[in-house]
mmCIF file of C-alpha atoms in Angstrom:
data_model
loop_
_atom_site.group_PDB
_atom_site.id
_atom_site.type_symbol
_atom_site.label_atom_id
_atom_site.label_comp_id
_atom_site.label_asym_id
_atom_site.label_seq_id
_atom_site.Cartn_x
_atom_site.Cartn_y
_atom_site.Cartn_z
ATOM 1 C CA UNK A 25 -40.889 -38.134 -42.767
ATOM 2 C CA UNK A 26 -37.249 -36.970 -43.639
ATOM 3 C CA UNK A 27 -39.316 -33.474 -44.217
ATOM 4 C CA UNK A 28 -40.465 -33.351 -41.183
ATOM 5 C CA UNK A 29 -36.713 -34.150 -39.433
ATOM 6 C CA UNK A 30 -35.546 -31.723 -41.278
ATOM 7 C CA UNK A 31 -37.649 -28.413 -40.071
ATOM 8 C CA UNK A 32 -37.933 -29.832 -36.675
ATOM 9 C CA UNK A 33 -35.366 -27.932 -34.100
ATOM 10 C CA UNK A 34 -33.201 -30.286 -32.264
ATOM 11 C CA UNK A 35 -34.177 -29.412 -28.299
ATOM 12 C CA UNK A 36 -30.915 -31.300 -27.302
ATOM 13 C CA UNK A 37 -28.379 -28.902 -29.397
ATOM 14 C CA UNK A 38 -30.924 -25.756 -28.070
ATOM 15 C CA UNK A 39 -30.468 -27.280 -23.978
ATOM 16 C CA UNK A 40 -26.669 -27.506 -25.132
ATOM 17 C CA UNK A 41 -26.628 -24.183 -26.240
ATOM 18 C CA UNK A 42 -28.686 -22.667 -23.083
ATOM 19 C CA UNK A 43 -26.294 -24.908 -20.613
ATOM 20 C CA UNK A 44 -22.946 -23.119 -22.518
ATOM 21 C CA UNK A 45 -24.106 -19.916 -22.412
ATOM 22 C CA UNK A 46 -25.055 -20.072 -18.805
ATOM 23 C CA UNK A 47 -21.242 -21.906 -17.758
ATOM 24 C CA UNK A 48 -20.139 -19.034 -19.397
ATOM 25 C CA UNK A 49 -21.947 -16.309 -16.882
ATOM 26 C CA UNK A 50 -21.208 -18.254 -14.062
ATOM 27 C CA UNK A 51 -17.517 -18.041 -15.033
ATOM 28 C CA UNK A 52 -17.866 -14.754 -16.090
ATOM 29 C CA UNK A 53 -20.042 -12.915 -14.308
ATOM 30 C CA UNK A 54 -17.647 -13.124 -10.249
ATOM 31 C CA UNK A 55 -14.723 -11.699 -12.418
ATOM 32 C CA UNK A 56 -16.990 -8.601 -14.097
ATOM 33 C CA UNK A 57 -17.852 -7.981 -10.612
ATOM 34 C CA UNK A 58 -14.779 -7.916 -9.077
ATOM 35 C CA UNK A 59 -13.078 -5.883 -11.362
ATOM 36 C CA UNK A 60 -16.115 -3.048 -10.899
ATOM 37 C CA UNK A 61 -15.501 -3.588 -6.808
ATOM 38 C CA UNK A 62 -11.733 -3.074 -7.390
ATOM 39 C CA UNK A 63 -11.640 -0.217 -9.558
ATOM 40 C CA UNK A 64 -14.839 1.858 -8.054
ATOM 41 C CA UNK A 65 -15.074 0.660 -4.591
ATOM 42 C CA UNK A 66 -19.058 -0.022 -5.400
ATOM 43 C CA UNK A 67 -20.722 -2.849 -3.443
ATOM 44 C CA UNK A 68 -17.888 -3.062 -1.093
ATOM 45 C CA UNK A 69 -18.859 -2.738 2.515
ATOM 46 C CA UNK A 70 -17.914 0.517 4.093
ATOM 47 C CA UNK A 71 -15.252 -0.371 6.338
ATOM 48 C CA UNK A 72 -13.253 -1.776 3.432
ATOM 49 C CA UNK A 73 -13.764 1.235 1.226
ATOM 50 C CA UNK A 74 -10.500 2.833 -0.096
ATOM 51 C CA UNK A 75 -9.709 6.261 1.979
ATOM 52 C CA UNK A 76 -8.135 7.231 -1.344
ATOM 53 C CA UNK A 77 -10.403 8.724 -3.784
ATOM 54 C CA UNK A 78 -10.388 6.694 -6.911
ATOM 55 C CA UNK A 79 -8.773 8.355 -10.215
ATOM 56 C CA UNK A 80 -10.700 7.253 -12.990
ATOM 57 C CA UNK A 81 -9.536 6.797 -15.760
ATOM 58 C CA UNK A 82 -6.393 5.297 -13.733
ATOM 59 C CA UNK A 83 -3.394 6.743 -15.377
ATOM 60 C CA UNK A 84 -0.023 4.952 -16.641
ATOM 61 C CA UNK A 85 2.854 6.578 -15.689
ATOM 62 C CA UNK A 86 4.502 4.816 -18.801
ATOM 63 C CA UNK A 87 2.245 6.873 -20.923
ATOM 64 C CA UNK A 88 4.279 10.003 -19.322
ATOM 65 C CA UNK A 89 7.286 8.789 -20.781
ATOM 66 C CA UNK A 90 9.531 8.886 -17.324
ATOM 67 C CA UNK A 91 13.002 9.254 -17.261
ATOM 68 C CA UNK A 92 15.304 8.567 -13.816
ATOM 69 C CA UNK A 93 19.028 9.600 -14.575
ATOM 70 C CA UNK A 94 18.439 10.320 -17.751
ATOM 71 C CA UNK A 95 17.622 7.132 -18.826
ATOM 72 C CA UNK A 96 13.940 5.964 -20.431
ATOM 73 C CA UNK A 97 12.323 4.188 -16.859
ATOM 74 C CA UNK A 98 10.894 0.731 -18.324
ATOM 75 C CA UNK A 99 8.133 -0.855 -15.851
ATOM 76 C CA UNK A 100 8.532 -4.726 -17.712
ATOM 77 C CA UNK A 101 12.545 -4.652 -15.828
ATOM 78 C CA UNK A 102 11.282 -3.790 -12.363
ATOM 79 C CA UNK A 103 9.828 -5.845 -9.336
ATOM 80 C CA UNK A 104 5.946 -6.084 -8.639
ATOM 81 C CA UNK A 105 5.918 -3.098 -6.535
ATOM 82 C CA UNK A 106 3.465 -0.696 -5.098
ATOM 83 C CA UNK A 107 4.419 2.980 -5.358
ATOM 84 C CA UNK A 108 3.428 6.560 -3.875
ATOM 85 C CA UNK A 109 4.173 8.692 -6.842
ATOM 86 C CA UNK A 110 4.729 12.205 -5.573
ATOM 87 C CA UNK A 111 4.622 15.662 -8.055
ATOM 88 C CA UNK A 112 6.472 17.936 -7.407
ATOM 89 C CA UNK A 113 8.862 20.994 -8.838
ATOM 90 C CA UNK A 114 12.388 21.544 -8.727
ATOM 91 C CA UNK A 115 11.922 23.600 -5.226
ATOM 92 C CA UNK A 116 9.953 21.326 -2.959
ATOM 93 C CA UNK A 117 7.485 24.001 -0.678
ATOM 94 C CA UNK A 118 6.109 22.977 2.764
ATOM 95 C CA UNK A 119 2.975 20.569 1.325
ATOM 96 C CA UNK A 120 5.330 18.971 -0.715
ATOM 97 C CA UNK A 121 7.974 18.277 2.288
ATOM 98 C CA UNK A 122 4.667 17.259 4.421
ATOM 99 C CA UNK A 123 3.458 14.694 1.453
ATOM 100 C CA UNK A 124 7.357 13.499 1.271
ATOM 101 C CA UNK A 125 7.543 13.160 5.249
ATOM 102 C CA UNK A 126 3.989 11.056 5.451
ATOM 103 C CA UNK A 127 4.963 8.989 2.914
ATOM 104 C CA UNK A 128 8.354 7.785 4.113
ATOM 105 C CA UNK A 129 6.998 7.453 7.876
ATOM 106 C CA UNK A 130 3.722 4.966 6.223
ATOM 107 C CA UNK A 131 6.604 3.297 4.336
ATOM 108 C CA UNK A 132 8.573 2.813 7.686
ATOM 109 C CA UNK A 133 5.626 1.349 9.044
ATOM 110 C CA UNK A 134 4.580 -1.873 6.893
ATOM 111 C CA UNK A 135 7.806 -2.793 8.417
ATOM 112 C CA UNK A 136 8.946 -6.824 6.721
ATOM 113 C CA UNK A 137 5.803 -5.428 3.578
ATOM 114 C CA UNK A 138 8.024 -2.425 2.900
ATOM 115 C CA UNK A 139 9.943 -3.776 0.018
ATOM 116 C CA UNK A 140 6.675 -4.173 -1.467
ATOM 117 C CA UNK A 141 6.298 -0.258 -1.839
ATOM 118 C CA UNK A 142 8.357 2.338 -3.052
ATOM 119 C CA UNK A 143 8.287 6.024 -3.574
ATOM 120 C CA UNK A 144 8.798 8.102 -6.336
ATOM 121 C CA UNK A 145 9.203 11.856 -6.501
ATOM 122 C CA UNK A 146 7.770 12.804 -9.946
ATOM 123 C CA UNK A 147 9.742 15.631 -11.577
ATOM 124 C CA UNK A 148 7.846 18.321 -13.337
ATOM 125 C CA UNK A 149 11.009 20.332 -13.357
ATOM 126 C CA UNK A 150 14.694 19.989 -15.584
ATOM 127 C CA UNK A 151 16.536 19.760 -12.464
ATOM 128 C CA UNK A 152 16.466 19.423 -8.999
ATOM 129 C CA UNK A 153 17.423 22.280 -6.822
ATOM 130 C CA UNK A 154 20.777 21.652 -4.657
ATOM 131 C CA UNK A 155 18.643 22.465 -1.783
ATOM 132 C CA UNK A 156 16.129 19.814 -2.320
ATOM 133 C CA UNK A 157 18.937 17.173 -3.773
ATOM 134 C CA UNK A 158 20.848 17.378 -0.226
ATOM 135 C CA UNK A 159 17.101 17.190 1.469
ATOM 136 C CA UNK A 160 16.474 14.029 -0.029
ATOM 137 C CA UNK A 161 19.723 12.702 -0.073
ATOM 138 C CA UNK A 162 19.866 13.121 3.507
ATOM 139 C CA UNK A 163 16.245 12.353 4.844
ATOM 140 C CA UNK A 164 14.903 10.409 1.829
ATOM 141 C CA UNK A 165 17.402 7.550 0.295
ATOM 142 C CA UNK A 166 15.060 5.506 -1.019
ATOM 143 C CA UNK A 167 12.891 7.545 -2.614
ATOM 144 C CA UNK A 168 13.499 7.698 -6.745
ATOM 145 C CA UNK A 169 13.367 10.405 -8.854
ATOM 146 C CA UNK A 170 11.789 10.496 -11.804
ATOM 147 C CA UNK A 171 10.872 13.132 -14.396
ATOM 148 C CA UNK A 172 8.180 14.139 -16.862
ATOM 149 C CA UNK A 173 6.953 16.577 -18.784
ATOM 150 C CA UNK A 174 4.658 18.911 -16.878
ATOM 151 C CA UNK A 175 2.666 19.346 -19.866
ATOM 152 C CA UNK A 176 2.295 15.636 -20.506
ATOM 153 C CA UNK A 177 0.912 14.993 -16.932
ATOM 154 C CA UNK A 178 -1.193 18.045 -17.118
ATOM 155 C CA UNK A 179 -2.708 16.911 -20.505
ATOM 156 C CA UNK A 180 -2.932 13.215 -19.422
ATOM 157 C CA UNK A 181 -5.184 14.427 -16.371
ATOM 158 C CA UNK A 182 -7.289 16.821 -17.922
ATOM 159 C CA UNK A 183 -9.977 13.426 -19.033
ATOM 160 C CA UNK A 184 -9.755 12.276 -15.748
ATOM 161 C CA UNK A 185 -11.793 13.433 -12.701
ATOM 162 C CA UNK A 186 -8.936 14.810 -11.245
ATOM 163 C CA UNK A 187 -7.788 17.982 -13.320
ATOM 164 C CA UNK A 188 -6.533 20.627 -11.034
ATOM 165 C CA UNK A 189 -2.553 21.236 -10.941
ATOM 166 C CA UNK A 190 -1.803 17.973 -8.858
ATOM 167 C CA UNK A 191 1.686 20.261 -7.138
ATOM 168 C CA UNK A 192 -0.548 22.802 -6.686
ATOM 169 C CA UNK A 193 -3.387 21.138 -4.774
ATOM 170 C CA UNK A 194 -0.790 18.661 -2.743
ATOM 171 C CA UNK A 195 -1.683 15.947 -4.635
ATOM 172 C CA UNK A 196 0.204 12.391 -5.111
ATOM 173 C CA UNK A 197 -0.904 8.978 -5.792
ATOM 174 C CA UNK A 198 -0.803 5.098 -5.065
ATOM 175 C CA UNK A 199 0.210 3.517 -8.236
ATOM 176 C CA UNK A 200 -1.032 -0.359 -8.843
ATOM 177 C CA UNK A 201 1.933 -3.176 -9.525
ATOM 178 C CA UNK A 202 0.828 -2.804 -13.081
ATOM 179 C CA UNK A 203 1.725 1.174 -13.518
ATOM 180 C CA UNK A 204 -1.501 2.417 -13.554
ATOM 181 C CA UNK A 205 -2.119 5.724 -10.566
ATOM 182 C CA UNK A 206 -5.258 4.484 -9.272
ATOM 183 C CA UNK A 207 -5.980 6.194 -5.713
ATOM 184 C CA UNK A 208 -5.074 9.945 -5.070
ATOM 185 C CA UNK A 209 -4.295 11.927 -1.893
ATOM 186 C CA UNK A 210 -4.019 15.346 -0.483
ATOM 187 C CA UNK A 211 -2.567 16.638 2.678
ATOM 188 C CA UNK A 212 -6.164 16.095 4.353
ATOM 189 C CA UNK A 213 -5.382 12.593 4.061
ATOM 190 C CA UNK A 214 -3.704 10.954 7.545
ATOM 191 C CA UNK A 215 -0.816 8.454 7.808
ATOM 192 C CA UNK A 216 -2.911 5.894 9.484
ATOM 193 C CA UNK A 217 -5.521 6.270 5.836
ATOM 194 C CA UNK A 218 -2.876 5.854 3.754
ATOM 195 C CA UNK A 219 -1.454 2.761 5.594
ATOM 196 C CA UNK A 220 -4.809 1.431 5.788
ATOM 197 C CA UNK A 221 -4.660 1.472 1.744
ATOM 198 C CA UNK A 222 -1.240 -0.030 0.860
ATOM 199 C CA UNK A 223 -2.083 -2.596 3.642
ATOM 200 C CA UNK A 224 -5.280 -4.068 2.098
ATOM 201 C CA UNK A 225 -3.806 -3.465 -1.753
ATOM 202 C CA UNK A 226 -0.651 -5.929 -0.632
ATOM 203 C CA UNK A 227 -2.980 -8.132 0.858
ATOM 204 C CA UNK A 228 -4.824 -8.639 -1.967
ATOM 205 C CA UNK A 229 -2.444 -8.759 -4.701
ATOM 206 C CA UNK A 230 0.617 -11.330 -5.686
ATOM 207 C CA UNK A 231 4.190 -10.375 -4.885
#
């Protein structure tokens, strides 16, 4: 008899077991599948699809080492923010001035959401040329400069799905409240897109 107790397999502690492991999926399971809807746009009905294209890997701009003034830019001291991350060079040509321009005018246009959102003009240059300086000084206030090293960004791009010379090809990004550039643009992309984006990203995330 005490045998037979022995080799026998409790069904209670095997139900138990069954019952844990399926809590666990239904816990599990909602946030594996909104984290696959937020970062590749999959499953998500086409009117809420991002007009940005998705850069994956996302990239943090930590990674790149930033510096603003001269002094190491640290993401832990700053506000939850949203931020259009522009590349550019020392001598800003016309795509660059157009990406600039859209940018501030979108900004302009979330209106009481803007301090949400800033801009950054990503460096790839020493120094800013006196021309471009007084253009942003002027037109631009708010927008931050920041540099890197062009060689850094290009390497840190090269294993994502986004590899072409990002000043080159008009490129800039939305970059999450965590660092990370998730969504990229090019000049084909229209104000009204872009606000579209930022809009539904503040929506959906904490302040």
């Amino acid at each position: 008899m005490t045998d037979t107790q022995q080799t026998t397999p409790r069904p209670n502690k095997k139900r138990g077991q069954l019952q844990a492991l399926l809590l666990m999926l239904v816990v599990a399971l909602p946030m594996i599948a909104a984290y696959t809807i937020y970062h590749t746009g999959w499953g998500m009905p086409e009117g809420t699809v991002n007009k940005g294209t998705l850069l994956a890997p996302p990239l943090a701009l930590s990674e790149l080492a930033p510096h603003e003034q001269g002094e190491r830019w640290d993401l832990t001291q700053e506000p939850k923010r949203w931020r259009y991350v522009i590349p550019g060079n020392a001598k800003c040509d016309k795509t660059c001035m157009d990406n600039l321009y859209l940018t501030r005018q979108v900004h302009i246009r979330l209106n009481e959401k803007a301090e949400r959102v800033e801009r950054i003009y990503l460096l790839l240059d020493d120094t800013l040329s006196p021309e471009l300086a007084a253009h942003i000084k002027a037109q631009h206030p708010l927008l931050r400069v920041m540099t890197v090293n062009r060689a850094d960004l290009t390497q840190a791009l090269q294993s994502s799905n986004f590899s072409d010379d990002p000043v080159a090809a008009g490129r800039y990004f939305l970059m999450d409240q965590e660092g990370f550039l998730m969504l990229t643009y090019t000049p084909e992309h229209t104000g009204g897109e872009l606000l579209k984006d930022v809009k539904k990203m503040l929506k959906t995330s904490y302040e």
